[in-house]
PDB file of C-alpha atoms in Angstrom:
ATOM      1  CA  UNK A  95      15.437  -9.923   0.177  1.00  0.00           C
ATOM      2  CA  UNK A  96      13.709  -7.325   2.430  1.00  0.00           C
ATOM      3  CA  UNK A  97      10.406  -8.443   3.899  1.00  0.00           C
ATOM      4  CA  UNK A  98       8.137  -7.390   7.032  1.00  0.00           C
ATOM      5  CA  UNK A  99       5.730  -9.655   8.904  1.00  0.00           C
ATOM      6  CA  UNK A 100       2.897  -8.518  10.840  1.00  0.00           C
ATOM      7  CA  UNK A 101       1.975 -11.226  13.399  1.00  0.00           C
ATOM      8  CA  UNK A 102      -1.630 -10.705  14.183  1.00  0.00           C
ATOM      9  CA  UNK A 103      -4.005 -10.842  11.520  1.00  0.00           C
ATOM     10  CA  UNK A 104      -6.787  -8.943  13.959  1.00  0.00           C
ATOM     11  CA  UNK A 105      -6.523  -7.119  17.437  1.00  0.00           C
ATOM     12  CA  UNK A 106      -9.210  -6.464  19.417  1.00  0.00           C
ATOM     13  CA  UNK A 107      -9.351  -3.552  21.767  1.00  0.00           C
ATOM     14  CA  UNK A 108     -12.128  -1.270  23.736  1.00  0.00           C
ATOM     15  CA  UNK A 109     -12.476   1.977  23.230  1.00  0.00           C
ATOM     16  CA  UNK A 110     -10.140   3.984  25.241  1.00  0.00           C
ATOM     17  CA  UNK A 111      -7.121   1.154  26.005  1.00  0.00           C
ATOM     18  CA  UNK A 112      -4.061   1.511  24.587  1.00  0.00           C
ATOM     19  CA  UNK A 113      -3.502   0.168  20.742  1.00  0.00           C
ATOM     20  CA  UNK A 114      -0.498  -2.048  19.754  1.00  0.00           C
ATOM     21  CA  UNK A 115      -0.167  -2.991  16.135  1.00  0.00           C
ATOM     22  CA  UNK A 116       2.676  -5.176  15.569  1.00  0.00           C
ATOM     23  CA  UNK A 117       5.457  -5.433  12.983  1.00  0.00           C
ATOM     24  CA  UNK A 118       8.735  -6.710  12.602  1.00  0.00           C
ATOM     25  CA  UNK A 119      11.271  -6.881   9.516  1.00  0.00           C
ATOM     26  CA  UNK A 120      14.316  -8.244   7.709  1.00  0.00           C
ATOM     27  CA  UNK A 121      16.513  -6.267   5.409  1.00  0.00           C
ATOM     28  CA  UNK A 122      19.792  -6.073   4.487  1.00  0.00           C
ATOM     29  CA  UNK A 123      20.700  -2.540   4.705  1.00  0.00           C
ATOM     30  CA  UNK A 124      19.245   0.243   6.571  1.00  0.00           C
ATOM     31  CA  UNK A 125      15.303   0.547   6.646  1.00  0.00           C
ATOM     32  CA  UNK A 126      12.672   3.178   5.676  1.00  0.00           C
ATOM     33  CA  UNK A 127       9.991   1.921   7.572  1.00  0.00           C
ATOM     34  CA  UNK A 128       6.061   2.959   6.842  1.00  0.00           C
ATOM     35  CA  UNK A 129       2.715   2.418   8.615  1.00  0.00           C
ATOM     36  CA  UNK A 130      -0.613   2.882   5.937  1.00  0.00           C
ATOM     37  CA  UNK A 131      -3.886   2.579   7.222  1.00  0.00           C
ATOM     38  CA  UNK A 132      -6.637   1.553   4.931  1.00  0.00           C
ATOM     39  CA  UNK A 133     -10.463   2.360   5.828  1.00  0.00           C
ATOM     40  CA  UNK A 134     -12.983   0.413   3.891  1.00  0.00           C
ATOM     41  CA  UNK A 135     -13.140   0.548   0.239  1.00  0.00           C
ATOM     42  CA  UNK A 136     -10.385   3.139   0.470  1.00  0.00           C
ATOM     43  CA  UNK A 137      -6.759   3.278  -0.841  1.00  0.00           C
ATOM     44  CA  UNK A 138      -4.176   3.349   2.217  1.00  0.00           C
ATOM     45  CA  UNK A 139      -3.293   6.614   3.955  1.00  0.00           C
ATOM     46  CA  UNK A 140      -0.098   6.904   5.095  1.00  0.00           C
ATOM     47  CA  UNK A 141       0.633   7.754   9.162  1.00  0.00           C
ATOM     48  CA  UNK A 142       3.998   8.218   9.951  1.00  0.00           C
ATOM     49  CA  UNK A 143       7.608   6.868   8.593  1.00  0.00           C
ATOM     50  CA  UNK A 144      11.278   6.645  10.187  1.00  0.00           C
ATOM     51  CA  UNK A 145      13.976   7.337   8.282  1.00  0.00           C
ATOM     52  CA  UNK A 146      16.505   7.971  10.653  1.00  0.00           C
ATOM     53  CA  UNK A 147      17.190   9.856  14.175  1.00  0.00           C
ATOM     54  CA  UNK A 148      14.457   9.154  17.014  1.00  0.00           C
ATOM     55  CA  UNK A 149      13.823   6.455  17.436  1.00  0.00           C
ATOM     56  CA  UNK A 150       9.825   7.377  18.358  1.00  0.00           C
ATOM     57  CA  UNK A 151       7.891   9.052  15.577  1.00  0.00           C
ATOM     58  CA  UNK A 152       4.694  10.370  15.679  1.00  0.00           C
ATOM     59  CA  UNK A 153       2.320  10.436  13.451  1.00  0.00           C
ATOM     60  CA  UNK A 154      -1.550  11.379  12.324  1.00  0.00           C
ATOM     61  CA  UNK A 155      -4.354  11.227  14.265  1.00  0.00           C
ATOM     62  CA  UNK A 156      -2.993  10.350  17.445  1.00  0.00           C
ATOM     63  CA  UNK A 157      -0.150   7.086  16.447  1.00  0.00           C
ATOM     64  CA  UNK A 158       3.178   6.884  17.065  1.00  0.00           C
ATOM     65  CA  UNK A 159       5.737   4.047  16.074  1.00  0.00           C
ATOM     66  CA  UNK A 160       9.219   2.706  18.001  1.00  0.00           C
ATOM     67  CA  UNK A 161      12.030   1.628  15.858  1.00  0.00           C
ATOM     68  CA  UNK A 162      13.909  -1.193  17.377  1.00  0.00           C
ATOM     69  CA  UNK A 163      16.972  -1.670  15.493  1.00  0.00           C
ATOM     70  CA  UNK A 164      17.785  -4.747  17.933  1.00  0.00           C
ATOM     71  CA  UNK A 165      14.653  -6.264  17.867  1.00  0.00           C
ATOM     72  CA  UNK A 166      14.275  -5.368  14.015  1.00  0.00           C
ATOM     73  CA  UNK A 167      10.672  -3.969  15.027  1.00  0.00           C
ATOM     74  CA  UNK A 168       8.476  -1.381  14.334  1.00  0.00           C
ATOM     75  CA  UNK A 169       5.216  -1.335  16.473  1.00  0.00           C
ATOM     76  CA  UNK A 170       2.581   0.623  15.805  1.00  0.00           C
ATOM     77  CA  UNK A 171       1.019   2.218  19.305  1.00  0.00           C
ATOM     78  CA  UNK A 172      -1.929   4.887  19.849  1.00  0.00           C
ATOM     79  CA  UNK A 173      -2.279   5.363  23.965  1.00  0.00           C
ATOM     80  CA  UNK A 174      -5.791   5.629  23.778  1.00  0.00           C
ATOM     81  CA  UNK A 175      -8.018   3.569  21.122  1.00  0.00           C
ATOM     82  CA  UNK A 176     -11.294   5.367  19.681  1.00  0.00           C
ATOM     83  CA  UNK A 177     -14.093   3.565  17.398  1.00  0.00           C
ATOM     84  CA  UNK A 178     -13.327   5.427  14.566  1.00  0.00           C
ATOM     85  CA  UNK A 179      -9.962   3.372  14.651  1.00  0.00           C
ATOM     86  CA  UNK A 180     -11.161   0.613  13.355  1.00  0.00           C
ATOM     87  CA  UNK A 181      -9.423  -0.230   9.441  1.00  0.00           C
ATOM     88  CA  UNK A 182      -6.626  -2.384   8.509  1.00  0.00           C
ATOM     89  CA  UNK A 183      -2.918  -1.593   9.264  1.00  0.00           C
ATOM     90  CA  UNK A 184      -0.302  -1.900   6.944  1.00  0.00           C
ATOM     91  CA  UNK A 185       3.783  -2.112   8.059  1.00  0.00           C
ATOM     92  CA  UNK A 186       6.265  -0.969   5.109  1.00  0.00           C
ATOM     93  CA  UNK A 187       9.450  -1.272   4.401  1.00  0.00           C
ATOM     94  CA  UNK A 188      11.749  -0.018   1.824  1.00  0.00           C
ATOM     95  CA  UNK A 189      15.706  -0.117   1.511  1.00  0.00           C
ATOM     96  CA  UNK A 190      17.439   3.154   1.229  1.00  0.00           C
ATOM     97  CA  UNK A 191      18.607   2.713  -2.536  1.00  0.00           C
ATOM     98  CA  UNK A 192      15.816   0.120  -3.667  1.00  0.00           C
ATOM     99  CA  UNK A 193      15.472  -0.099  -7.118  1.00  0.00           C
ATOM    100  CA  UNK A 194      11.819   1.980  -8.107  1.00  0.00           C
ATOM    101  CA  UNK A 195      11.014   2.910  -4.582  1.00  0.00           C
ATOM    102  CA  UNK A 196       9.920  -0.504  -4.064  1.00  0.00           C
ATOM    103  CA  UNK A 197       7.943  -1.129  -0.506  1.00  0.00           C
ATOM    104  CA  UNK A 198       7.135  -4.378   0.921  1.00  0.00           C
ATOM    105  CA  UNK A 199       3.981  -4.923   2.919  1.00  0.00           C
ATOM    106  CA  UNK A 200       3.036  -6.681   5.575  1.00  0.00           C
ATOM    107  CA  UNK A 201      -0.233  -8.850   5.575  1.00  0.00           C
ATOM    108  CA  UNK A 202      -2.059  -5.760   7.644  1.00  0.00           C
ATOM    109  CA  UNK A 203      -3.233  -6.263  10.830  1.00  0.00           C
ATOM    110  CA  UNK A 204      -7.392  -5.628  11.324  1.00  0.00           C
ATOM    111  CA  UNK A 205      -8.104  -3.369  14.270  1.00  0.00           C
ATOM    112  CA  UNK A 206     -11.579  -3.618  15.820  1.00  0.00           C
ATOM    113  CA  UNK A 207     -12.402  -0.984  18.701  1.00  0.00           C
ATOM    114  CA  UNK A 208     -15.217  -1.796  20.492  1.00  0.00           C
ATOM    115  CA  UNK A 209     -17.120   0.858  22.047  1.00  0.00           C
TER     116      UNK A 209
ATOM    117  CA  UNK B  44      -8.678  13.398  -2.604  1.00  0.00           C
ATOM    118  CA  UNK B  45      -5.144  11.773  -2.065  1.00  0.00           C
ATOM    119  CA  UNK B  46      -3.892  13.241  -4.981  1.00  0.00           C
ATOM    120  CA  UNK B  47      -3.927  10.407  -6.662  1.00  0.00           C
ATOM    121  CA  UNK B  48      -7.191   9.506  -8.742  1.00  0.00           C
ATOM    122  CA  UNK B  49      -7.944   5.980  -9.738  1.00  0.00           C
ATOM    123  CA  UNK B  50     -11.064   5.410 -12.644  1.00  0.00           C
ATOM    124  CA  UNK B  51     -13.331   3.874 -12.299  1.00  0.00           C
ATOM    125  CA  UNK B  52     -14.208   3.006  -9.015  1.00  0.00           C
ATOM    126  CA  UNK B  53     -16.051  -0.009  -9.704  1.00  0.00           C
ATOM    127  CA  UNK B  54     -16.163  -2.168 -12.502  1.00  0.00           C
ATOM    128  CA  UNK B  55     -18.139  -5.528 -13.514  1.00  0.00           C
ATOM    129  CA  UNK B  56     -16.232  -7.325 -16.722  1.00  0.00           C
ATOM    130  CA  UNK B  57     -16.968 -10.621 -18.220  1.00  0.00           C
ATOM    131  CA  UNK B  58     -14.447 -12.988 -18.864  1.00  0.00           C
ATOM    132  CA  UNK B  59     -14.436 -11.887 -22.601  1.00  0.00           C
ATOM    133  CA  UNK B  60     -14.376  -8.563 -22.040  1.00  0.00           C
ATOM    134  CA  UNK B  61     -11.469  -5.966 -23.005  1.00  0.00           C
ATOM    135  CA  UNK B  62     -11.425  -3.632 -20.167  1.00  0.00           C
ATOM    136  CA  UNK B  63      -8.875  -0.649 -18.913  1.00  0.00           C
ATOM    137  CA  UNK B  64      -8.297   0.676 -15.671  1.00  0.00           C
ATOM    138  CA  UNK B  65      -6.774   5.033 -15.081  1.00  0.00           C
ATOM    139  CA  UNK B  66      -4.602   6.309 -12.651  1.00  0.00           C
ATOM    140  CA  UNK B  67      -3.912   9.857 -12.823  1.00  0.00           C
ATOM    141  CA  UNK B  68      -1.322  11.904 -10.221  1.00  0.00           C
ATOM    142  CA  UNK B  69      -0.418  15.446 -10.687  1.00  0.00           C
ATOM    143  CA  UNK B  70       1.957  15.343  -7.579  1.00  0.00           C
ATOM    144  CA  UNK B  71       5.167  15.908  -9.142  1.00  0.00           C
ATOM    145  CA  UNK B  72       6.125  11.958  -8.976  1.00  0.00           C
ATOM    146  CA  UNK B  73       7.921  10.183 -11.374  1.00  0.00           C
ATOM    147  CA  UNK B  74       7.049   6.556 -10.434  1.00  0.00           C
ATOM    148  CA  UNK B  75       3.895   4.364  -9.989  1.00  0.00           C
ATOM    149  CA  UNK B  76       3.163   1.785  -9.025  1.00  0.00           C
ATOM    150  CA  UNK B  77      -0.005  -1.294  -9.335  1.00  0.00           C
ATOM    151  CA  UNK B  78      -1.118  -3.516  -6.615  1.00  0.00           C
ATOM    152  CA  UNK B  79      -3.480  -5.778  -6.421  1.00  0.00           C
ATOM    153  CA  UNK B  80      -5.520  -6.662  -3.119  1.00  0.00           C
ATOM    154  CA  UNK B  81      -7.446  -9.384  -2.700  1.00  0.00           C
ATOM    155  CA  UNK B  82      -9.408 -10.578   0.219  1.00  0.00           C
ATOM    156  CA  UNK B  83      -6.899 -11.941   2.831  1.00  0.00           C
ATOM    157  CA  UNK B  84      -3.897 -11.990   0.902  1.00  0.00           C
ATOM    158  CA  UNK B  85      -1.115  -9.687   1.420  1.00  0.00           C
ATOM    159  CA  UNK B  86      -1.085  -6.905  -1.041  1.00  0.00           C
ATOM    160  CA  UNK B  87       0.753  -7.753  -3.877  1.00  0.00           C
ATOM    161  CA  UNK B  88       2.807  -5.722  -6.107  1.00  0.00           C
ATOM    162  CA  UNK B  89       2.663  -5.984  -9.947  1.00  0.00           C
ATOM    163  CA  UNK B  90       4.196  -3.117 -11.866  1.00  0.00           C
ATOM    164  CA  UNK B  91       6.715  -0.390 -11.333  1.00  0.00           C
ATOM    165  CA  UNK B  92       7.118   2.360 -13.221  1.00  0.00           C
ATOM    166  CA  UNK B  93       9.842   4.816 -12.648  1.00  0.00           C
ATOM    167  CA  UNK B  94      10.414   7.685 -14.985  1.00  0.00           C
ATOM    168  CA  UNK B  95       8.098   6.222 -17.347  1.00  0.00           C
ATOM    169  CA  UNK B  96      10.199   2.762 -17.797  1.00  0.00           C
ATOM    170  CA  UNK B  97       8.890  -0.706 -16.404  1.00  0.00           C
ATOM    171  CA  UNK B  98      11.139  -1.668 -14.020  1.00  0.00           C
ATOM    172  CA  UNK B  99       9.588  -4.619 -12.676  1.00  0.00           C
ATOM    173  CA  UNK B 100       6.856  -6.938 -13.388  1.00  0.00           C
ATOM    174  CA  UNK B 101       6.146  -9.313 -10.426  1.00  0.00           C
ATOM    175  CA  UNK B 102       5.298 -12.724 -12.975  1.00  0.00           C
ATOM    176  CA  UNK B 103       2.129 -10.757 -13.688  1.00  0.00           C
ATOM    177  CA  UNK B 104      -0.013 -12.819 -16.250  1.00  0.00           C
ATOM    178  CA  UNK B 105      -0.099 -11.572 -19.500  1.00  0.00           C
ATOM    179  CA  UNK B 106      -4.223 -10.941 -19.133  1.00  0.00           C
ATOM    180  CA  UNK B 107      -2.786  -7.466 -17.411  1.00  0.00           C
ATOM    181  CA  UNK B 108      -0.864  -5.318 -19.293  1.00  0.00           C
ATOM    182  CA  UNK B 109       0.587  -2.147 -17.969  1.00  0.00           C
ATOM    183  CA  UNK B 110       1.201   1.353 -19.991  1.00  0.00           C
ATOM    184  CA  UNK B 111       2.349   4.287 -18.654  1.00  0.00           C
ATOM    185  CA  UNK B 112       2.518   6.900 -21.528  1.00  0.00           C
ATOM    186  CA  UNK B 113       3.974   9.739 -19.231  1.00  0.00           C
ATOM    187  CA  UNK B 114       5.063  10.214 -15.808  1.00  0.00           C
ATOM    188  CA  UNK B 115       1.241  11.737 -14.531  1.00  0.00           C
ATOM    189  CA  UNK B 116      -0.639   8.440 -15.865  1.00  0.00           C
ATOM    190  CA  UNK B 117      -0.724   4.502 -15.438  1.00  0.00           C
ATOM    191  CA  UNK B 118      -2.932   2.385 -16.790  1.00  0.00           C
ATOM    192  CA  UNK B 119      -3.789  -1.101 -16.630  1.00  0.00           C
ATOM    193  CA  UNK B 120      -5.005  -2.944 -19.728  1.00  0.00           C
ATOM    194  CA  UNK B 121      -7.564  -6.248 -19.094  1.00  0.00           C
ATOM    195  CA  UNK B 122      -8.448  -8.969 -21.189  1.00  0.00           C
ATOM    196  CA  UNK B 123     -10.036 -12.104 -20.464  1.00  0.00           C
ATOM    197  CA  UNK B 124      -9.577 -11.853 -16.963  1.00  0.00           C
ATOM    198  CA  UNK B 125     -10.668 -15.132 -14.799  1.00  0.00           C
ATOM    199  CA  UNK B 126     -12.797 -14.734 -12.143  1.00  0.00           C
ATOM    200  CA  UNK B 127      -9.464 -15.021  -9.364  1.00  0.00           C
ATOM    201  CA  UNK B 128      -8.470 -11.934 -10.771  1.00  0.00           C
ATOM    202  CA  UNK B 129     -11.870 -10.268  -8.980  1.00  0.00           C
ATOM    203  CA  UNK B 130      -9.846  -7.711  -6.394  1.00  0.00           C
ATOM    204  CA  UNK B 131      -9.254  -4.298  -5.285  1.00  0.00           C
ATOM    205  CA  UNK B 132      -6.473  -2.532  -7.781  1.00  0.00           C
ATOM    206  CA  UNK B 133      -4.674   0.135  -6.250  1.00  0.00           C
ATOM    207  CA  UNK B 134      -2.978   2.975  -7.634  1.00  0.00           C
ATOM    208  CA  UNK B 135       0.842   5.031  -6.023  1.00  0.00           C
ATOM    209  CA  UNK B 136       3.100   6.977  -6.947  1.00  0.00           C
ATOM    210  CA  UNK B 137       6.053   8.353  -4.968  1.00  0.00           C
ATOM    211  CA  UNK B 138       9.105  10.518  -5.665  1.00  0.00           C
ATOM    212  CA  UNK B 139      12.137   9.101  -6.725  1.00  0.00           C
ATOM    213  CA  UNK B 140      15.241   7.954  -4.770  1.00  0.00           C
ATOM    214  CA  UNK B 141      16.236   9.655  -2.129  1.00  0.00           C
ATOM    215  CA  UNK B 142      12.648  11.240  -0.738  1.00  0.00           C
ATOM    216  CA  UNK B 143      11.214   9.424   2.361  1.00  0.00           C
ATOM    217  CA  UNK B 144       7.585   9.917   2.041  1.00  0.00           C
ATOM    218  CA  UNK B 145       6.706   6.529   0.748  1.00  0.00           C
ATOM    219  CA  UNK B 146       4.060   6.203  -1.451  1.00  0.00           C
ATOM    220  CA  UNK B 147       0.676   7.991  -2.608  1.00  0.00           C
ATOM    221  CA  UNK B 148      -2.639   5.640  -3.060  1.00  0.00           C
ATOM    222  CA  UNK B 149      -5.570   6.138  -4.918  1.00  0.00           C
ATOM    223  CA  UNK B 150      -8.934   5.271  -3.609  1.00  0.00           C
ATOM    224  CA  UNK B 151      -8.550   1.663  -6.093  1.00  0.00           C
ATOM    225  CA  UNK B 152     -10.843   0.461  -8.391  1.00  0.00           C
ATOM    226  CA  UNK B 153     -13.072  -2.717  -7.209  1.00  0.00           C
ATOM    227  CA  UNK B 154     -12.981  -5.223  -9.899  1.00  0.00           C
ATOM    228  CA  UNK B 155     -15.313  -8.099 -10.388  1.00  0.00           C
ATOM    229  CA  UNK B 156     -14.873 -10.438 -13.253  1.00  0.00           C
ATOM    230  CA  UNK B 157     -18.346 -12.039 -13.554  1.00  0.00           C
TER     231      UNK B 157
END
């Protein structure tokens, strides 16, 4: 069974510092791999995917993910944090051929930037 | 808009009440999808839909039932909900196999079962 884990239910960081959102996963095959973010009373937006190739994608508003086949992560990173950061983080997985498209989530990490 | 448009977005039901929540995409996509979020718990998936067929149902109680009369709308039928069942309801869809944008959300509809 595929499944992802996000580690940190809440990470903290000032405004400016770099952001690292967590995530790692287990699946049997190879991964599509998905960060969502979700804003308050909001469905989740999606910010970037890998599929396959680089191993760095970038994605909206600044984020960019590292696929680590070895360490069967897929951290979420933004260089420079702003306020308007702040929403929950959702990791994603889905298996090349799963049956309906199906993604697992992660438990979402909260992101607070402080000013 | 996401694309993806989930009615209403709020609702207040008693326990007695017969209730139904929309979802409407015109993306092209021929599956959907309902989740339910509740406050910390990992979201939790409850119905697929792909080309119009169920093809999973996640041990859903029978108080929710799904319909999906063509591939643009999902909806989710509600009938004497408990109060546990209070929670954010979200709304995808997504392409079928093969495309790698993952999913489409609505906005969700807050639910609170009084």
């Amino acid at each position: 069974a595929q499944s992802v884990a996000q580690p940190e239910d809440q990470v903290n960081v000032a405004e400016g510092n770099p952001l690292t959102v967590k995530c790692t996963y287990s699946v049997s095959g190879n991964p599509y791999l998905f960060w969502y973010v979700q804003y308050p009373n909001r469905g989740l937006q999606f910010l970037l995917k890998y599929i396959t190739g680089d191993n760095l994608v970038k994605g909206s508003y600044g984020f960019e993910a590292e696929f680590n086949k070895s360490q069967t992560s897929f951290h979420l990173k933004k260089p420079s944090a702003l306020v308007s950061d702040s929403a929950l983080y959702f990791c994603a997985v889905r298996l090349l051929k799963a049956a309906g498209n199906k993604l697992t989530f992660g438990g979402g990490t909260r992101v607070l930037v402080k000013p | 808009e996401t694309g993806v448009t989930q009615t209403p977005r709020h609702l207040v039901m008693g326990m007695t009440n017969k209730k139904s929540l929309k979802c409407e995409q015109h993306l092209g996509h021929n599956a959907m999808y309902w989740y339910k979020q509740s406050a910390k718990k990992p979201l939790e998936l409850m119905f697929v839909y792909s080309l119009e067929e169920r093809v999973e149902n996640n041990s859903v109680p029978s108080r929710f039932s799904p319909e999906c009369p063509n591939s643009s709308h999902l909806f989710l039928h509600l009938h004497t909900l408990q109060p546990e069942d209070s929670a954010l309801y979200l709304c995808a869809s997504s392409q079928g196999a093969g495309v790698n944008y993952g999913y489409t959300f609505g906005s969700g509809t807050r639910l609170t079962v009084v």
